[in-house]
Coordinates of C-alpha atoms in Angstrom, one line a residue:
Chain L
G1 CA -0.1 0.2 -0.2
D2 CA 0.7 3.7 -0.4
S3 CA 3.2 4.6 2.7
V4 CA 5.7 7.7 3.3
T5 CA 8.9 7.5 5.3
Q6 CA 10.5 10.0 7.2
M7 CA 13.9 10.2 8.6
E8 CA 14.3 9.4 12.4
G9 CA 14.6 12.7 14.8
P10 CA 15.2 14.7 16.4
V11 CA 17.0 16.8 14.6
T12 CA 19.5 19.3 16.4
L13 CA 20.8 22.3 14.7
S14 CA 22.4 25.8 15.7
E15 CA 20.9 29.2 14.6
E16 CA 21.1 30.0 10.9
A17 CA 22.6 26.4 10.2
F18 CA 20.9 24.9 6.9
L19 CA 18.2 22.2 7.1
T20 CA 17.2 19.2 5.4
I21 CA 14.7 16.6 6.5
N22 CA 14.5 13.5 4.4
C23 CA 11.0 12.3 2.9
T24 CA 10.4 9.4 0.5
Y25 CA 7.1 8.1 -0.6
T26 CA 5.5 4.4 -2.2
A27 CA 2.6 5.4 -4.3
T28 CA 1.1 4.3 -7.5
G29 CA 0.5 7.2 -10.0
Y30 CA 0.9 10.4 -9.4
P31 CA 0.1 11.6 -5.4
S32 CA 0.3 15.2 -4.4
L33 CA 2.7 15.8 -1.5
F34 CA 2.2 17.6 1.5
W35 CA 4.7 19.1 4.4
Y36 CA 2.5 19.9 7.7
V37 CA 4.4 21.4 10.7
Q38 CA 3.0 21.0 14.3
Y39 CA 4.3 23.4 16.8
P40 CA 4.2 22.7 20.5
G41 CA 0.9 22.3 22.1
E42 CA -0.9 22.8 18.6
G43 CA -2.7 21.2 15.9
L44 CA -1.1 20.8 12.3
Q45 CA -0.9 23.2 9.7
L46 CA -0.2 22.8 6.2
L47 CA 3.7 24.4 5.3
L48 CA 3.7 23.8 1.9
K49 CA 2.1 21.5 -1.1
A50 CA 3.3 20.0 -4.7
T51 CA 0.7 18.2 -7.0
K52 CA 3.0 17.0 -9.7
A53 CA 6.3 15.9 -10.7
D54 CA 9.1 18.6 -10.6
D55 CA 6.7 20.9 -8.7
K56 CA 8.7 23.1 -5.9
G57 CA 6.1 24.3 -2.8
S58 CA 7.9 27.1 -0.7
N59 CA 6.5 28.9 2.3
K60 CA 8.5 30.9 5.1
G61 CA 11.6 30.2 3.7
F62 CA 11.1 26.4 3.6
E63 CA 11.1 24.4 0.2
A64 CA 10.8 21.0 -1.3
T65 CA 10.7 19.7 -4.3
Y66 CA 8.7 16.7 -6.0
R67 CA 11.1 14.0 -7.7
K68 CA 9.4 11.2 -9.1
E69 CA 12.7 9.7 -9.9
T70 CA 13.7 9.0 -6.9
T71 CA 10.1 9.2 -4.9
S72 CA 11.4 11.9 -2.9
F73 CA 10.2 15.1 -1.4
H74 CA 12.8 16.5 0.9
L75 CA 12.4 19.5 2.9
E76 CA 15.0 22.3 3.0
K77 CA 15.7 25.8 4.4
G78 CA 18.7 27.8 4.3
S79 CA 19.0 29.4 7.5
V80 CA 16.7 27.9 10.4
Q81 CA 15.5 30.2 13.0
V82 CA 14.7 29.1 16.6
S83 CA 11.1 29.7 16.1
D84 CA 11.1 26.7 13.6
S85 CA 11.6 24.3 16.3
A86 CA 8.7 21.7 15.6
V87 CA 7.4 18.6 14.3
Y88 CA 7.3 18.2 10.8
F89 CA 5.3 15.7 9.1
C90 CA 5.2 14.7 5.1
A91 CA 2.1 13.3 3.9
L92 CA 1.1 12.0 0.8
S93 CA -2.5 11.7 -1.0
A94 CA -2.9 9.2 -3.4
D95 CA -4.4 10.5 -6.9
Y96 CA -6.5 7.4 -7.3
N97 CA -8.0 7.4 -3.8
T98 CA -8.3 10.9 -2.7
D99 CA -10.2 9.9 0.8
K100 CA -7.3 9.8 3.0
L101 CA -4.2 11.8 3.8
I102 CA -1.3 9.3 4.6
F103 CA 1.4 10.6 7.0
G104 CA 4.7 9.8 7.8
T105 CA 6.1 9.5 11.3
G106 CA 7.4 12.9 11.5
T107 CA 10.6 14.3 12.4
R108 CA 11.3 16.6 15.5
L109 CA 13.3 19.8 14.9
Q110 CA 15.1 21.7 17.6
V111 CA 17.0 24.8 17.1
F112 CA 19.0 25.9 19.6
P113 CA 20.5 29.9 19.7
Chain E
E1 CA -11.9 33.2 12.8
A2 CA -11.5 30.1 10.4
Q3 CA -11.1 27.0 12.9
V4 CA -11.6 23.8 13.8
T5 CA -12.5 23.3 17.7
Q6 CA -12.1 20.2 19.4
N7 CA -13.4 19.5 23.3
P8 CA -12.4 18.7 25.7
R9 CA -8.6 19.7 25.2
Y10 CA -7.6 17.2 28.2
L11 CA -9.7 14.2 29.2
I12 CA -9.0 11.7 32.1
T13 CA -11.3 8.6 32.3
V14 CA -12.0 5.1 33.6
T15 CA -12.2 1.9 31.2
G16 CA -15.6 1.5 29.6
K17 CA -17.2 4.8 30.5
K18 CA -18.5 6.1 27.0
L19 CA -17.4 9.4 25.9
T20 CA -17.6 11.7 22.9
V21 CA -15.1 14.0 21.5
T22 CA -16.9 16.9 20.1
C23 CA -15.2 18.5 16.3
S24 CA -16.7 22.0 14.9
Q25 CA -15.8 23.7 11.9
N26 CA -16.7 27.3 10.6
M27 CA -15.4 26.8 7.1
N28 CA -18.4 25.2 5.5
H29 CA -16.3 22.1 4.6
E30 CA -17.3 19.0 3.2
Y31 CA -14.3 16.6 4.3
M32 CA -13.6 16.0 7.8
S33 CA -11.7 13.3 9.6
W34 CA -10.2 12.0 12.9
Y35 CA -6.7 10.9 13.5
R36 CA -4.9 9.8 16.3
Q37 CA -0.9 10.3 17.1
D38 CA 0.7 8.2 18.8
P39 CA 4.9 8.2 19.7
G40 CA 6.7 6.4 16.7
L41 CA 3.6 5.8 14.7
G42 CA 2.8 9.3 13.6
L43 CA -0.9 10.2 12.5
R44 CA -3.2 7.3 12.1
Q45 CA -6.5 8.0 10.6
I46 CA -9.6 6.6 12.4
Y47 CA -12.8 7.5 10.5
Y48 CA -13.6 10.5 7.8
S49 CA -16.6 12.0 6.4
M50 CA -16.8 12.9 2.6
N51 CA -20.1 15.0 3.6
V52 CA -23.1 15.0 5.8
E53 CA -24.3 11.5 6.4
V54 CA -21.5 10.0 4.7
T55 CA -18.9 8.3 7.2
D56 CA -16.3 5.9 6.4
K57 CA -13.5 3.8 8.0
G58 CA -9.8 4.6 8.3
D59 CA -7.2 3.1 9.2
V60 CA -8.2 2.2 12.8
P61 CA -11.6 2.6 13.4
E62 CA -11.8 -0.2 16.0
G63 CA -13.4 0.7 19.0
Y64 CA -14.6 4.1 18.0
K65 CA -17.7 5.5 16.2
V66 CA -18.8 8.6 14.5
S67 CA -21.6 10.8 13.3
R68 CA -22.1 13.6 10.8
K69 CA -25.5 15.2 11.0
E70 CA -25.0 18.5 10.2
K71 CA -21.7 19.5 8.0
R72 CA -20.3 21.7 10.7
N73 CA -19.9 18.8 13.4
F74 CA -18.4 15.5 13.7
P75 CA -17.9 14.0 16.8
L76 CA -16.0 11.0 18.0
I77 CA -17.8 8.4 20.2
L78 CA -15.8 5.8 22.4
E79 CA -18.5 3.7 23.6
S80 CA -16.3 1.4 26.1
P81 CA -12.8 3.2 26.1
S82 CA -10.0 0.7 26.7
P83 CA -6.4 1.7 27.9
N84 CA -5.0 1.1 24.4
Q85 CA -7.2 4.1 23.1
T86 CA -4.9 6.4 25.4
S87 CA -3.6 8.9 22.7
L88 CA -3.6 12.2 21.5
Y89 CA -6.8 12.7 18.9
F90 CA -7.0 15.5 16.3
C91 CA -9.8 16.4 14.3
A92 CA -9.2 17.9 10.8
S93 CA -11.7 19.4 8.3
S94 CA -10.7 20.3 4.3
L95 CA -12.5 21.8 1.4
Q96 CA -13.1 19.0 -0.7
G97 CA -11.1 16.1 0.5
P98 CA -7.3 15.3 1.6
N99 CA -6.0 17.2 -1.8
T100 CA -7.0 20.3 -0.5
E101 CA -5.5 22.2 2.7
A102 CA -6.2 20.3 5.8
F103 CA -6.9 22.7 8.7
F104 CA -6.5 20.9 12.4
G105 CA -8.1 21.4 16.1
Q106 CA -5.7 21.9 19.0
G107 CA -6.1 18.4 19.9
T108 CA -7.4 16.1 22.8
R109 CA -5.0 14.3 25.0
L110 CA -7.3 11.3 26.2
T111 CA -6.1 8.9 29.1
V112 CA -7.9 6.0 29.7
V113 CA -6.9 4.5 33.2

């Protein structure tokens, strides 16, 4: 079945460091891909999305490119801030079954000053 | 303000005592869904609803019930809670299915003793 695999956390960085959180997926067809972020004590919120191959989603300095050939959607940011500390979830919605969103296990990011 | 409201935020209950977690959205969204979040497992879908009076099972529906009598409300019912239902629960809504941006409530932390 369809699935999403994320790198284990926590990821610990100093402020202004470069961030990469890896995400790979398994799905037939052409799923839509998402990154959601969960700040402490809150629900998830959409960070960015991409709906077709080679699309780049971007928001708040974060970027991710939909790579069909490597089935990946890695999240990157050039310079992280303490306020970026959160849990990041990669997710997909299959093109043949749009009834559900399938989440990865989440990656906790901790940024220290 | 557009939002998804869950109540209660925290609940401690005893095994077998029926409980309901309410969820309401004010965005006129058609799609609503319930997830549980457990360490190392990410978010798993319990039930979802594509529209009023239309509900269906997600990946982990055992021990839960839902109803969708009105578009804005989607309560989660635990008829006879058990300790393995101790978890963090999230309600989410989106305009037209999970391919569109999902808005999450703040979560309900349930402990069953």
